[in-house]
Each structure stands twice: as C-alpha cells, then as structure tokens.
Coordinates of C-alpha atoms in Angstrom, one line a residue:
M2 CA 40.5 -17.7 29.0
N3 CA 41.4 -14.1 30.1
R4 CA 40.9 -12.9 33.6
D5 CA 37.6 -11.1 32.6
E6 CA 36.1 -14.2 31.1
A7 CA 37.5 -16.2 34.1
I8 CA 35.4 -13.9 36.4
V9 CA 32.4 -14.0 34.2
A10 CA 32.6 -18.1 33.9
A11 CA 33.0 -18.4 37.7
F12 CA 30.0 -16.4 38.5
E13 CA 27.8 -18.0 35.9
R14 CA 28.5 -21.5 37.7
L15 CA 27.4 -20.0 40.9
L16 CA 24.1 -19.1 39.1
E17 CA 23.6 -22.6 37.8
K18 CA 24.3 -23.6 41.3
A19 CA 21.6 -21.5 42.7
K20 CA 19.4 -22.6 40.4
R21 CA 19.8 -26.2 41.2
H22 CA 19.4 -25.4 44.9
L23 CA 16.0 -23.4 44.1
A24 CA 15.0 -26.4 42.2
E25 CA 15.9 -29.0 45.0
Q26 CA 13.9 -26.8 47.4
G27 CA 11.0 -26.7 45.2
R28 CA 11.0 -22.9 45.0
D29 CA 11.6 -22.7 41.1
G30 CA 7.9 -22.7 40.2
S31 CA 7.4 -26.4 40.0
R32 CA 5.2 -26.4 43.4
P33 CA 3.5 -24.0 45.4
V34 CA 5.5 -21.7 47.1
V35 CA 4.0 -19.9 50.2
T36 CA 6.1 -16.7 51.6
V37 CA 5.8 -15.0 54.8
G38 CA 7.3 -11.8 55.9
T39 CA 9.1 -12.4 59.0
A40 CA 11.2 -9.0 59.3
T41 CA 10.8 -7.4 62.6
C42 CA 7.7 -5.5 61.4
G43 CA 6.0 -8.8 60.3
R44 CA 7.4 -10.5 63.8
A45 CA 6.1 -7.8 65.8
A46 CA 2.5 -8.4 64.2
G47 CA 2.8 -12.1 64.8
A48 CA 4.3 -13.6 61.5
L49 CA 6.3 -16.3 63.2
D50 CA 2.8 -17.7 64.7
T51 CA 1.4 -17.5 61.2
L52 CA 4.7 -19.2 59.8
A53 CA 4.3 -22.0 62.1
A54 CA 0.5 -22.6 61.3
L55 CA 1.0 -22.5 57.7
R56 CA 3.8 -25.2 58.3
E57 CA 1.7 -27.1 60.4
E58 CA -1.5 -27.4 58.3
I59 CA 0.5 -27.9 55.0
E60 CA 1.8 -31.0 56.7
A61 CA -1.6 -32.0 58.1
C62 CA -3.3 -31.6 54.8
G63 CA -0.6 -33.4 52.9
V64 CA 0.2 -30.4 50.4
D65 CA 3.3 -30.2 48.3
A66 CA 4.4 -26.7 48.9
A67 CA 7.5 -24.8 49.9
V68 CA 7.3 -22.2 53.1
M69 CA 9.6 -19.6 52.6
E70 CA 10.5 -16.6 55.1
V71 CA 11.2 -13.5 53.0
G72 CA 11.6 -9.6 54.5
C73 CA 9.5 -6.8 54.0
N74 CA 7.9 -5.3 51.2
G75 CA 7.1 -2.1 52.5
H76 CA 3.3 -2.7 53.8
C77 CA 3.9 -2.7 57.2
Y78 CA 0.4 -1.6 57.9
A79 CA -1.0 -4.9 56.8
E80 CA 1.3 -7.6 58.5
P81 CA 1.7 -10.2 58.8
L82 CA 1.8 -10.7 55.0
V83 CA 1.4 -14.1 53.1
T84 CA 1.9 -14.6 49.3
I85 CA 1.0 -17.7 47.7
S86 CA 2.4 -18.7 44.6
K87 CA 0.5 -21.6 42.7
L88 CA 0.5 -23.0 39.2
G89 CA -2.1 -21.7 36.8
W90 CA -2.6 -18.5 39.4
P91 CA -0.6 -15.4 39.7
P92 CA 0.8 -14.7 43.0
I93 CA -1.7 -13.5 45.5
L94 CA -0.9 -11.6 48.3
Y95 CA -2.9 -11.7 51.8
G96 CA -2.9 -9.5 54.9
P97 CA -3.1 -9.2 57.7
V98 CA -3.1 -13.1 58.0
K99 CA -3.0 -14.6 61.6
P100 CA -3.0 -18.2 62.3
G101 CA -6.3 -19.2 62.0
L102 CA -6.6 -17.6 58.4
A103 CA -3.2 -19.1 57.6
S104 CA -5.1 -22.5 58.0
V105 CA -8.2 -21.4 56.0
L106 CA -5.8 -20.2 52.9
V107 CA -4.0 -23.7 53.0
K108 CA -7.5 -25.5 53.1
R109 CA -9.4 -23.5 50.5
F110 CA -6.7 -22.3 48.2
L111 CA -3.9 -25.0 48.1
V112 CA -6.2 -27.6 48.4
E113 CA -9.6 -26.6 47.1
D114 CA -8.6 -23.8 44.5
D115 CA -10.7 -21.3 46.4
P116 CA -8.2 -18.3 46.2
C117 CA -10.3 -16.6 48.9
L118 CA -10.2 -13.3 47.2
E119 CA -12.1 -11.4 50.3
Y120 CA -8.5 -11.8 52.2
V121 CA -6.6 -10.4 49.5
L122 CA -4.3 -7.5 50.6
G123 CA -6.9 -4.3 50.0
G124 CA -9.9 -6.5 49.4
L125 CA -11.5 -7.9 46.2
E126 CA -15.1 -7.9 44.7
P127 CA -16.1 -11.3 42.5
H128 CA -15.6 -9.5 39.3
D129 CA -12.2 -7.9 40.1
L130 CA -8.8 -9.0 38.7
I131 CA -6.4 -10.2 41.1
P132 CA -3.6 -8.0 41.4
A133 CA 0.1 -8.3 41.5
L134 CA 2.1 -6.2 44.2
T135 CA 2.9 -3.8 41.5
D136 CA -0.5 -3.2 40.6
F137 CA -1.7 -1.7 43.7
P138 CA -2.3 2.1 43.3
R139 CA 0.4 3.2 45.3
S140 CA 2.8 1.3 42.8
A141 CA 2.0 3.9 40.2
Y142 CA 4.0 6.4 42.3
E143 CA 6.6 4.1 43.6
M144 CA 9.7 2.9 42.1
R145 CA 11.6 -0.1 43.8
V146 CA 15.4 0.2 43.3
L147 CA 16.6 -0.4 46.6
L148 CA 13.8 -2.4 47.8
A149 CA 13.3 -4.3 44.6
R150 CA 14.2 -7.6 46.1
C151 CA 12.8 -7.1 49.7
G152 CA 10.0 -9.2 50.5
R153 CA 10.7 -11.5 47.2
I154 CA 14.0 -13.2 48.3
D155 CA 15.0 -15.2 51.3
P156 CA 17.4 -13.2 53.3
T157 CA 18.7 -16.1 54.7
D158 CA 19.7 -18.0 51.4
I159 CA 22.1 -16.3 49.1
H160 CA 21.2 -18.6 46.5
S161 CA 17.8 -17.1 46.3
A162 CA 19.4 -13.6 45.7
L163 CA 21.7 -14.7 43.3
A164 CA 18.9 -15.6 41.3
A165 CA 17.0 -12.6 41.6
G166 CA 20.1 -10.5 40.3
A167 CA 22.3 -10.2 43.5
Y168 CA 26.3 -9.6 42.7
A169 CA 25.6 -9.3 38.9
G170 CA 26.9 -5.5 39.6
L171 CA 29.8 -6.9 41.5
V172 CA 31.0 -9.0 38.3
R173 CA 31.0 -5.8 36.2
A174 CA 33.0 -3.7 38.8
L175 CA 35.6 -6.3 39.0
R176 CA 36.3 -6.0 35.2
T177 CA 36.5 -2.4 35.4
E178 CA 39.2 -0.3 36.6
P179 CA 39.2 1.7 39.7
A180 CA 39.2 5.1 38.5
D181 CA 36.6 3.8 36.2
I182 CA 34.1 2.9 38.8
V183 CA 34.5 6.2 40.4
E184 CA 33.4 7.8 37.2
E185 CA 30.7 5.6 36.9
I186 CA 29.5 7.1 40.3
R187 CA 30.1 10.3 39.2
R188 CA 28.1 9.9 36.0
A189 CA 25.2 8.6 37.9
Q190 CA 25.2 11.6 40.1
L191 CA 24.4 9.6 43.4
K192 CA 24.5 11.2 46.5
G193 CA 24.7 10.1 50.1
L194 CA 21.4 9.0 51.3
G195 CA 22.3 9.3 55.1
G196 CA 21.3 12.9 55.0
A197 CA 23.9 14.9 53.9
G198 CA 23.4 14.4 50.2
Y199 CA 27.4 14.8 49.5
D200 CA 28.4 13.8 46.2
T201 CA 29.3 9.9 46.5
W202 CA 32.2 9.8 44.0
K203 CA 34.0 12.7 45.9
K204 CA 34.5 10.6 48.9
W205 CA 35.7 7.7 47.0
K206 CA 37.8 10.0 44.7
V207 CA 39.7 11.2 47.5
C208 CA 40.2 8.1 49.4
R209 CA 41.7 6.3 46.3
E210 CA 43.9 8.8 45.4
S211 CA 45.5 8.9 49.1
A212 CA 49.3 8.3 49.4
D213 CA 48.3 5.7 52.4
P214 CA 47.9 2.2 50.7
E215 CA 45.8 0.9 53.8
R216 CA 42.3 1.9 53.3
F217 CA 39.0 0.9 54.9
V218 CA 35.2 0.9 53.8
I219 CA 32.4 1.3 56.5
C220 CA 28.5 1.1 55.8
N221 CA 27.1 3.3 58.5
A222 CA 24.0 1.4 59.8
D223 CA 23.5 3.3 63.3
E224 CA 19.9 4.1 62.6
G225 CA 18.9 6.0 65.6
D226 CA 15.9 8.5 64.3
P227 CA 12.6 7.7 66.1
G228 CA 10.2 6.5 63.5
A229 CA 12.9 5.5 61.1
F230 CA 13.2 2.1 60.1
M231 CA 14.6 1.9 56.4
D232 CA 18.2 0.6 56.9
R233 CA 16.8 -2.0 59.6
S234 CA 14.3 -3.3 57.0
L235 CA 16.8 -3.4 54.3
L236 CA 19.5 -5.4 56.2
E237 CA 16.8 -7.8 57.5
S238 CA 15.3 -8.3 53.6
D239 CA 18.2 -8.0 51.2
P240 CA 21.3 -7.7 53.2
H241 CA 23.2 -8.8 50.0
A242 CA 22.5 -5.6 48.3
V243 CA 24.4 -3.8 51.0
L244 CA 27.7 -6.1 50.8
E245 CA 28.0 -5.9 47.1
G246 CA 27.8 -2.2 47.3
M247 CA 30.6 -2.4 49.7
A248 CA 32.7 -4.8 47.7
I249 CA 32.2 -2.7 44.5
C250 CA 33.2 0.6 46.7
A251 CA 36.2 -1.5 47.9
R252 CA 37.3 -2.2 44.5
A253 CA 37.1 1.2 43.8
V254 CA 39.2 2.9 46.5
G255 CA 41.4 -0.1 47.0
A256 CA 40.3 -1.2 50.6
P257 CA 40.7 -4.8 51.6
K258 CA 38.9 -4.6 54.8
G259 CA 35.5 -3.1 55.8
Y260 CA 32.9 -3.0 58.7
L261 CA 29.2 -3.1 58.5
Y262 CA 28.3 -1.1 61.6
I263 CA 24.6 -2.1 62.6
R264 CA 22.6 -0.4 65.5
A265 CA 22.9 -2.9 68.4
E266 CA 19.1 -2.5 68.8
Y267 CA 18.6 -4.4 65.8
P268 CA 19.2 -8.1 66.4
L269 CA 17.7 -9.5 63.4
A270 CA 19.6 -7.2 61.0
V271 CA 22.9 -8.4 62.9
E272 CA 21.8 -11.9 62.5
R273 CA 21.1 -11.7 59.0
A274 CA 24.1 -9.6 58.0
R275 CA 26.7 -12.0 59.8
L276 CA 24.9 -15.0 57.8
A277 CA 25.0 -13.1 54.5
V278 CA 28.9 -12.6 54.9
A279 CA 29.5 -16.0 55.7
Q280 CA 27.6 -17.4 52.9
A281 CA 28.8 -14.8 50.2
R282 CA 32.6 -15.6 51.6
E283 CA 31.8 -19.5 51.1
L284 CA 30.6 -18.7 47.7
G285 CA 33.8 -16.8 46.8
L286 CA 32.0 -13.6 46.5
L287 CA 33.7 -12.0 49.5
G288 CA 37.2 -13.1 50.9
P289 CA 40.9 -13.3 49.8
D290 CA 40.0 -14.0 46.2
I291 CA 36.7 -12.7 44.7
L292 CA 35.6 -15.0 41.9
G293 CA 39.1 -15.7 41.1
S294 CA 39.8 -11.9 40.1
G295 CA 42.8 -11.3 42.4
F296 CA 41.0 -8.7 44.5
A297 CA 40.2 -9.2 48.3
F298 CA 37.6 -7.7 50.6
E299 CA 37.0 -8.9 54.0
P300 CA 33.8 -7.2 55.5
R301 CA 33.3 -7.6 59.3
V302 CA 29.8 -7.2 60.9
F303 CA 30.1 -4.8 64.1
Q304 CA 27.6 -3.9 66.5
A305 CA 27.4 -0.2 67.5
A306 CA 27.7 1.2 70.7
G307 CA 24.1 2.5 71.3
A308 CA 24.4 5.9 71.0
F309 CA 22.6 8.3 68.7
V310 CA 25.4 10.3 68.3
C311 CA 27.2 7.1 66.6
G312 CA 25.6 7.9 63.5
E313 CA 27.9 10.7 63.1
E314 CA 30.9 9.5 61.1
T315 CA 33.7 10.5 63.3
A316 CA 32.0 9.3 66.3
L317 CA 31.3 6.1 64.7
I318 CA 35.0 5.5 63.9
A319 CA 35.9 6.1 67.5
S320 CA 33.2 3.7 68.5
I321 CA 35.0 0.8 66.4
E322 CA 38.2 2.2 67.6
G323 CA 37.0 1.2 71.2
R324 CA 37.1 5.0 72.2
R325 CA 33.8 6.7 73.4
G326 CA 31.6 7.6 70.4
M327 CA 32.1 11.5 70.4
P328 CA 32.6 13.6 67.1
R329 CA 36.2 15.3 66.3
I330 CA 36.5 18.3 64.5
R331 CA 36.9 18.2 60.7
P332 CA 38.9 18.4 58.6
P333 CA 40.7 16.1 58.2
F334 CA 37.8 14.1 56.7
P335 CA 37.5 10.6 57.3
A336 CA 38.3 9.9 53.2
E337 CA 41.6 11.5 54.3
K338 CA 42.3 10.3 57.7
G339 CA 39.5 8.0 59.1
L340 CA 39.7 4.5 60.9
N341 CA 43.1 3.7 62.7
G342 CA 44.4 7.2 61.2
K343 CA 43.8 5.5 57.6
P344 CA 41.7 6.8 54.4
T345 CA 38.2 5.6 55.1
V346 CA 35.0 5.5 53.0
I347 CA 31.9 5.8 55.3
N348 CA 28.5 5.8 53.5
N349 CA 24.9 5.0 54.3
V350 CA 22.9 1.6 54.0
K351 CA 20.9 3.1 51.2
T352 CA 23.7 4.9 49.4
L353 CA 25.7 1.6 49.1
A354 CA 22.7 -0.7 48.2
S355 CA 22.1 1.9 44.9
V356 CA 25.6 1.3 43.7
P357 CA 24.8 -2.6 42.6
Y358 CA 22.0 -0.9 40.5
I359 CA 24.2 1.3 38.8
F360 CA 26.8 -1.1 37.8
R361 CA 24.2 -3.7 36.7
E362 CA 22.0 -1.4 34.5
G363 CA 24.4 1.4 34.0
W364 CA 24.8 5.0 34.8
R365 CA 22.4 6.5 32.4
S366 CA 19.4 4.2 33.8
F367 CA 20.2 5.7 37.4
A368 CA 20.7 9.1 36.0
A369 CA 17.5 8.9 34.5
I370 CA 15.6 8.6 37.6
G371 CA 14.7 11.6 39.9
H372 CA 14.9 15.4 38.7
R373 CA 17.7 17.9 38.4
A374 CA 20.5 17.6 40.6
T375 CA 18.9 15.0 42.6
K376 CA 19.1 11.6 40.9
G377 CA 17.8 8.1 41.8
T378 CA 15.0 7.1 44.4
T379 CA 14.8 7.5 48.1
V380 CA 13.2 5.4 50.9
F381 CA 10.8 6.9 53.3
A382 CA 9.4 5.2 56.6
L383 CA 6.0 6.4 57.0
A384 CA 5.0 6.7 60.3
G385 CA 2.1 8.5 62.6
K386 CA -0.9 9.7 61.5
V387 CA -1.0 7.9 58.1
M388 CA -2.8 5.1 56.8
N389 CA -0.3 2.9 55.1
T390 CA 2.7 3.0 57.5
G391 CA 5.5 1.1 56.1
L392 CA 8.4 1.8 53.5
V393 CA 8.0 3.4 50.7
E394 CA 10.5 4.4 47.6
V395 CA 10.0 6.9 45.2
P396 CA 11.8 8.8 42.8
M397 CA 13.7 11.8 44.0
G398 CA 11.3 15.0 42.9
T399 CA 8.3 13.4 44.0
S400 CA 6.1 15.6 45.9
L401 CA 5.3 15.5 49.8
R402 CA 1.6 15.7 48.8
R403 CA 1.9 12.6 46.6
L404 CA 4.2 10.7 49.1
I405 CA 1.4 11.2 52.1
F406 CA -1.8 10.7 50.2
E407 CA -1.5 8.8 47.3
V408 CA 1.3 6.4 48.5
G409 CA 0.6 6.7 52.2
G410 CA -3.0 6.8 51.7
G411 CA -3.4 9.9 53.7
V412 CA -4.8 10.6 57.1
P413 CA -6.8 8.1 58.9
K414 CA -10.0 8.5 60.8
G415 CA -11.4 11.7 58.6
K416 CA -8.8 14.0 60.5
A417 CA -7.2 17.0 59.2
F418 CA -3.7 16.9 58.1
K419 CA -1.4 19.1 60.2
A420 CA 2.4 18.7 59.3
V421 CA 4.9 16.3 58.7
Q422 CA 8.1 15.9 60.4
I423 CA 10.8 15.0 58.0
G424 CA 14.3 14.2 58.5
G425 CA 14.5 12.6 61.8
P426 CA 14.7 14.3 65.5
S427 CA 16.7 17.0 64.0
G428 CA 14.3 17.6 60.9
G429 CA 11.7 20.1 60.1
C430 CA 7.9 20.3 60.7
L431 CA 6.3 21.4 57.3
P432 CA 2.7 22.5 57.1
E433 CA 0.0 21.7 54.5
E434 CA 1.3 24.6 52.4
K435 CA 4.7 23.0 51.8
L436 CA 3.3 19.7 50.6
D437 CA 4.1 20.6 47.1
V438 CA 8.0 20.7 47.7
P439 CA 9.6 18.0 45.6
I440 CA 11.5 15.8 47.8
G441 CA 15.2 16.7 47.3
F442 CA 18.2 18.0 49.5
K443 CA 17.9 21.7 48.4
A444 CA 14.1 22.0 48.2
L445 CA 13.5 20.7 51.8
K446 CA 16.3 22.5 53.4
E447 CA 14.9 25.6 51.8
A448 CA 11.8 24.7 53.4
G449 CA 13.4 24.5 56.9
A450 CA 13.3 20.8 57.0
M451 CA 16.1 18.3 55.7
M452 CA 16.5 14.7 53.7
G453 CA 17.8 13.2 56.9
S454 CA 17.9 9.3 56.8
G455 CA 14.3 9.0 55.7
G456 CA 12.0 9.1 58.6
M457 CA 8.9 10.6 58.1
V458 CA 6.2 11.3 60.8
I459 CA 3.0 12.6 59.8
L460 CA 0.9 14.7 62.4
D461 CA -2.8 15.6 62.4
E462 CA -5.1 18.1 64.1
D463 CA -4.9 16.4 67.2
N464 CA -1.3 17.2 67.4
C465 CA 0.3 20.1 69.3
M466 CA 3.4 21.6 67.6
V467 CA 4.7 23.1 70.7
E468 CA 4.6 19.6 72.4
T469 CA 5.9 18.1 69.2
A470 CA 8.9 20.2 69.2
R471 CA 9.8 19.5 72.8
F472 CA 9.4 15.9 72.3
F473 CA 12.1 16.0 69.4
L474 CA 14.4 18.4 71.1
D475 CA 14.0 16.0 74.3
F476 CA 15.3 13.4 72.4
T477 CA 18.3 15.2 71.0
Q478 CA 19.1 16.7 74.2
K479 CA 19.4 13.3 75.9
E480 CA 21.5 12.0 72.9
S481 CA 24.0 15.0 73.0
C482 CA 27.7 13.5 73.8
G483 CA 28.1 16.5 75.7
K484 CA 31.5 17.5 74.0
C485 CA 30.5 21.0 73.0
T486 CA 29.0 23.6 75.1
F487 CA 26.5 24.9 72.3
C488 CA 24.8 21.4 72.2
R489 CA 25.2 20.3 75.8
I490 CA 24.1 23.5 77.4
G491 CA 22.1 25.3 74.6
T492 CA 19.5 22.1 74.2
R493 CA 19.1 21.9 77.8
Q494 CA 18.2 25.6 77.9
M495 CA 15.8 25.1 74.8
L496 CA 14.1 22.2 76.3
E497 CA 13.7 24.1 79.6
I498 CA 11.8 27.0 77.8
L499 CA 9.8 24.4 75.7
E500 CA 8.9 22.8 79.1
D501 CA 7.5 26.0 80.6
I502 CA 5.4 26.8 77.5
V503 CA 3.6 23.5 77.7
Q504 CA 3.0 23.8 81.1
G505 CA 1.6 26.9 81.0
R506 CA 4.5 29.1 82.5
G507 CA 5.7 30.6 79.2
T508 CA 6.4 34.2 78.5
E509 CA 6.4 36.6 75.4
E510 CA 10.1 36.9 75.9
Q511 CA 10.7 33.6 75.8
I512 CA 9.9 33.1 71.9
A513 CA 12.8 35.6 71.2
L514 CA 15.1 33.7 73.2
L515 CA 14.0 30.4 71.8
E516 CA 14.9 31.7 68.4
S517 CA 18.4 33.3 69.5
L518 CA 19.4 30.2 71.0
A519 CA 18.7 28.0 68.2
E520 CA 20.8 30.2 65.8
D521 CA 23.6 30.1 68.1
I522 CA 23.7 26.3 68.6
R523 CA 23.3 25.9 65.0
L524 CA 26.1 28.1 64.2
G525 CA 28.3 27.1 67.1
S526 CA 27.9 23.2 67.8
L527 CA 30.8 20.9 66.3
C528 CA 28.7 18.1 64.5
N529 CA 25.4 17.9 62.7
L530 CA 23.6 16.6 65.8
G531 CA 23.9 20.1 67.6
R532 CA 23.7 21.9 64.4
T533 CA 20.3 20.8 63.3
A534 CA 18.8 20.0 66.8
P535 CA 16.9 23.5 66.8
N536 CA 15.0 22.6 63.3
P537 CA 11.8 21.5 65.1
I538 CA 11.6 24.5 67.0
L539 CA 12.6 26.8 64.0
T540 CA 10.1 25.5 61.9
T541 CA 7.2 25.1 64.3
L542 CA 7.9 28.8 65.3
R543 CA 7.9 29.6 61.4
Y544 CA 4.9 28.0 60.5
F545 CA 2.6 27.4 63.6
R546 CA 4.0 30.5 65.9
G547 CA 0.1 30.9 66.5
E548 CA 0.2 27.9 68.6
Y549 CA 3.1 29.1 70.7
E550 CA 1.2 32.4 71.1
A551 CA -2.0 30.5 72.4
H552 CA -0.2 28.9 75.0
I553 CA 1.8 31.9 76.4
R554 CA -1.3 34.4 76.2
E555 CA -4.3 32.3 76.7
R556 CA -3.0 29.7 78.5
R557 CA -4.3 27.4 75.8
C558 CA -3.5 24.2 73.8
P559 CA -5.1 24.4 70.5
A560 CA -4.8 20.7 70.2
K561 CA -5.9 19.7 73.4
V562 CA -2.9 17.9 74.1
C563 CA -0.6 19.4 76.8
R564 CA -1.9 18.2 79.9
A565 CA -1.4 21.4 82.3
L566 CA -3.6 23.4 79.7
T567 CA -6.3 20.5 79.3
A568 CA -8.7 18.8 81.3
Y569 CA -11.1 15.7 80.8
Y570 CA -15.0 16.8 81.8
I571 CA -18.2 14.9 81.6
L572 CA -21.0 16.6 80.3
P573 CA -24.0 15.7 82.5
E574 CA -26.7 16.3 79.8
K575 CA -25.0 14.0 77.5
C576 CA -24.2 11.1 80.0
E577 CA -26.0 7.9 79.8
R578 CA -26.3 7.5 83.9
T579 CA -27.0 3.6 83.5
C580 CA -23.4 3.2 81.9
D581 CA -20.4 3.0 84.2
A582 CA -17.7 2.5 81.5
C583 CA -15.9 5.3 82.3
V584 CA -15.8 4.7 85.8
G585 CA -14.2 1.2 85.2
S586 CA -11.9 2.2 82.7
C587 CA -10.2 5.0 85.1
P588 CA -6.9 3.7 86.1
T589 CA -6.6 6.3 89.3
E590 CA -10.2 6.0 90.3
A591 CA -10.7 9.7 89.8
I592 CA -14.4 9.4 88.6
W593 CA -17.2 9.9 91.0
V594 CA -20.5 9.1 91.3
N595 CA -23.9 10.3 93.3
A596 CA -26.8 8.4 94.0
K597 CA -28.4 9.8 90.9
R598 CA -25.7 8.0 88.7
F599 CA -24.2 11.5 87.7
K600 CA -20.5 11.5 87.4
V601 CA -17.5 14.2 88.0
I602 CA -13.9 13.9 87.3
D603 CA -11.9 14.7 90.2
Q604 CA -8.9 16.8 88.6
S605 CA -6.6 16.1 91.3
F606 CA -6.7 12.5 90.5
C607 CA -6.8 12.6 86.9
I608 CA -3.7 11.6 85.0
Q609 CA -5.4 12.6 81.9
C610 CA -4.9 9.1 80.1
G611 CA -7.8 9.3 77.8
A612 CA -9.1 6.2 79.0
C613 CA -12.8 7.4 79.9
L614 CA -12.8 9.5 76.5
E615 CA -12.1 6.2 74.7
A616 CA -14.7 3.8 76.8
C617 CA -17.7 6.4 76.7
P618 CA -20.1 4.7 74.4
V619 CA -22.3 7.6 73.7
Q620 CA -22.5 8.6 70.2
Y621 CA -21.6 12.3 70.6
S622 CA -19.4 11.7 73.5
A623 CA -20.5 12.5 77.0
V624 CA -16.6 12.9 77.8
V625 CA -14.8 15.9 76.4
K626 CA -11.5 17.7 76.8
I627 CA -11.6 21.4 77.6
S628 CA -8.5 24.1 77.2
P629 CA -8.0 26.6 78.4
L630 CA -8.9 25.3 82.2
A631 CA -11.2 28.5 82.4
D632 CA -13.6 27.1 80.2
L633 CA -14.1 24.2 82.6
P634 CA -17.8 24.4 84.0
D635 CA -18.1 25.0 87.8
R636 CA -17.4 21.7 89.2
G637 CA -18.9 23.0 92.4
A638 CA -22.7 22.9 91.3
R639 CA -23.0 19.2 91.6
P640 CA -26.3 17.3 91.6
E641 CA -28.3 17.3 94.9
G642 CA -27.4 14.4 97.1
Y643 CA -24.1 14.2 95.6
E644 CA -21.7 12.1 97.7
K645 CA -18.1 11.8 97.5
K646 CA -18.2 8.1 97.2
K647 CA -16.1 6.0 94.5
E648 CA -18.1 4.1 92.2
K649 CA -16.8 0.1 92.8

C-alpha cells in the first residue's frame, strides 16, 4: 500500500467509526431524532429551556428518541428551532418552540403520530405538503456552501461532522502537491471574504515561496462589526469546516502551526472551537502526523484582545505577540513578514471555510457559482428592519433587492424601505434605487459601499440617515487605536459636526467641511479602519443630502428621530380621557392631567423614550411626534381649570 492509499484507508476507518458511533447514539435514522438549535441566537431565545423540556417530556413519556444539539440554520428570527425526524415522516422544522410547545410536540407527534402542522415554521394548511428546509421560498435564491452543515450536525461531536462530509477535502489535499493546492485555489478564483476581496491564492503563493522555513496560518475570527454574526455562527455550528480549511492552507504553504483568533466576546465559539481541535487531534485529523501522511499541523485557539481594530491583520499579529493591537505600515505584508517576523497567511473564517468545498467538489464546481470575476457564495447577517433576521448565503452576483425582499422577507409593519447599510460600521448606506446592484466587491465599491465582512442592516422610513451616519461614526471613532492623526482626530471632528447637526446647531458650511474631512481621512489613514470610516457619511451625503439640509435649514428631522428636533404631543381631540395608559407608562412622570382628564406633556421632563406612543390604545394614535418644534401647538392654551398636578 502506497502513501496515498494509506491516507484514504485511514480516513475510511474513521468514517466507519463515525457511523458506528452515530448508530450507538440512535442518530442513524433507526429511531426518532429531535434536534434543537443551541447556537447563541437560539440560546438568547430560550433554546436551552426548550432542550430541557424536550428531554424531560421524552423521558416521562418513555419515548425511544435521541435529542441532539445543533447550531444555527440561519432562521434566527424563528428561534428556538426544533426539527423532528421520525420514521415514515420527512424531517419537520418547528419554530419558535417554547418549553410548553416542546412538551406538546413530544406527546402529539412522537407518541400519537400527529405532526402538529399548525406549528411548522411558516405555518401549513391541512392540504399542504410538509416542507423540507430546502423547500422554503427563500431557499430558491440561497445556495448553502459555507452553511451546508450548520443546523444539521452536532458541533460538539466530530463523528457527526465526519458523517456529513467533513475532512474529505483534506484527504485529497494531503495527496496533492503544495504547489498544486495553490493552483487549485487560483483556478477556483476564491477571494478573501473578510472584506478586502484579495485573491486568496496570491497570499498562499507568496508565503509558500518564502525562503524562511518557519511559517504560520492564522484564521481571523475577530468579528467586531455591529450587526454581524456570520463568523460566530459558523464557528458555533460547524467549527470543523474552518479547521479543515486551515489544515489545507497549512499543507499548501508548509506551515506546521496556526492560530484561530476568535473574538473574546464569543465564549461559545471559543468553547466549541477548542473542543473541535481536541477531537480532531484525537482522531489524527490534526497534530503531528495527519492520517499517517507525515504532514503536521497544530492549530491553537487564541482569544482576541477585544478591540475592533484587531480585525486588521497587522494589529491582530501584534495582539498574538503580546503587544498592543495597533496596525503597522505595509509592506512588508504578513505573507512576507508576519507573526514573529515569519511568513504568515491570514484569512477570514468564511474564506477558509470555502476551501474544503473546493477540494471536495473540485475547482470547476466552485468557479461555476457566482458571476464574472466574483465566484462562490457569500454569507450575510440580516439585521435591522427586515422580517427574516438571521443568516443567508447567496451566490455572488445576487441583487440586493432579491436578498432583502425575497430572502429576507422585506420590511415589516408595512413600512417603506429607506436604505441598506452594508459592509459593517465602515460600510455605505445605499438607497432603494441601488438595490439592483449585484453583490460583488467591485459593484458595491462603485456604489459607495463595500462587501465588508458581511453585516447588513436594513433601515426603513423611521430611520434618520444623519443619525445613522453619526451612530456608525461614533463606533469607529471610539474603536480607533489612535496611532495616526487622520483617524484619531479627523473622525472626532467629523463626529462633532454630526452631533451639531442632529442637535439642530448645524450650518451650511459644515456639509462642505464634512466632505473635505472625509476625503482627507480616507487618503491619510494608516489602515482600513480609518480609510473606510467616512463611508457612512459620504454615502448618506451622496444619496440623502436632503435630510442633512432639512436638519440645518429647517431645524427638522424628516424621520422624527433626532431628539433635539422632535417632541411628543398629545392631541386633545383624539385622546380618550378615561384612559391613563400614557400616564402610567411615562418613566419620568412628564405627563400631566387636569380635572377634566385632559393631558399634556411637559417637554422639560420628557426624555422622548416613546413609551406613551406605544402605550396609547387609540386606533389613530392620540400621541404624535412633531418636527420641527415650530409645529408644536401652543401648550399655553390649556383646558380651563387645568392644574399642574401629576396623576398618581
């Protein structure tokens, strides 16, 4: 038996072991299997309570069924999610499932064979067919490559991952020459999915051809963008996809060691990644002699320093080395001189998780996905004003309109779409007329946004674009490492201008100053945090300049969001005077009544929390928001006999 045959034989033995393990656990289809999504999104919705209720009810009913924890399948809006697979039935997905419903499902479906179709995710009529997860309408536009196993396997059990195809790509890579591995990545046209879109093979080639024999591979999982949770969910749901990609990269560049740099605020991802490393090492899929091939790779999980700037690769390296996370001037690039001065490949979680697919299915299969120069798929975290919040994976080239409205379900509550903020806090805000832009590095950049790591925040008519720009700039300004003057001081000056505008103190000259500062900061900053920080300002000025002008010229916030330019007012002609819902809801006791039960809001006490507006039961709300303040009715003309006395 030659070396290649020995590698294949060793892996086949592991697969047989995995199948026996799943059979012993009853997860081979021989008995009912109940899965619960217990990634962070599920836990936040109460999945652990649902899990406990399922186990308790199954034991109480004496049902022979296996209960398994899985990761996130992307439908975060419907958590906690439960799937029941039973002989004679297709797998049925239920959500949201609270503990009470969990007990009902066990009794009615597992015991009495009633599938409880009314609780199926999305709801079913009696004559409808039971849908598989791939049958949901959004699935027609999605393509699961990176998320293929998420929500299907137990992320704490490597045997579950092996049975679903994990490490098959590594087996092929171990039998491929390193130079040919790099060539495979080149032909697949895989680009870095951390935001830059740089050709992956070029980094690998530079590192592999370095004269220094000591090399490293680093996975950048320092996901710090507000509204982004793709890397976290992937590591919590399928950490072996990332580890396999790292091992293939290490084989290509000749790196015996690596680091999985995970954001410290992701404790579950850290826990599951460490467990995955230990399990893979125990089975010989990582470690000193992988599958008897003679190739060694030892990855280590490293908790990040907790700073947004550490997502920049040179700051990340400084953090691992024990120094303050601050970017340095490039070149030399990390592939030439990185960790400890040695050649280092740094790739994002999604980039590395794409690699096993290429080696399992072949470069032609990967290159057939996507469009033009942007191949493969991309994962977005949909957040904000959208029906189906959660993870989506679509082919490159999919339009923003399709992603938001067909996959994401559109804007809830009948509100009008206003903008999509794409690319993280340094991304751009694109209006409705840009929704037909295809998702890709070049197209989004031309529109004023960027791919970024994959965060996507949907904004509706109730969002103020000036305040949105201020919010994101406030984040990037606070996260600046302070090393370069343009970023440290320039972002502070821009933030002060935006604060003036939302407070009603803005001037016409400040708009031109904002644009000038933004261009200087873009050109003069050391790293991409500073270079891209002005993007929210530049795109909102480009597409929503009218809102800036309204704030400055009319002292008016069109969306009625900016507190200094708006006020809550109670319409006496619509107020049901027998109702005190607004009075009881006000946390600052700013609402006053008189003997005839008329009510007014004392603006000096009002903190504009909106509690009164939410509490008002009148169909055509008696509580309204007014902007500009000049429109506020004369509060001096109060009903006769009015006394300043708080309602208890």
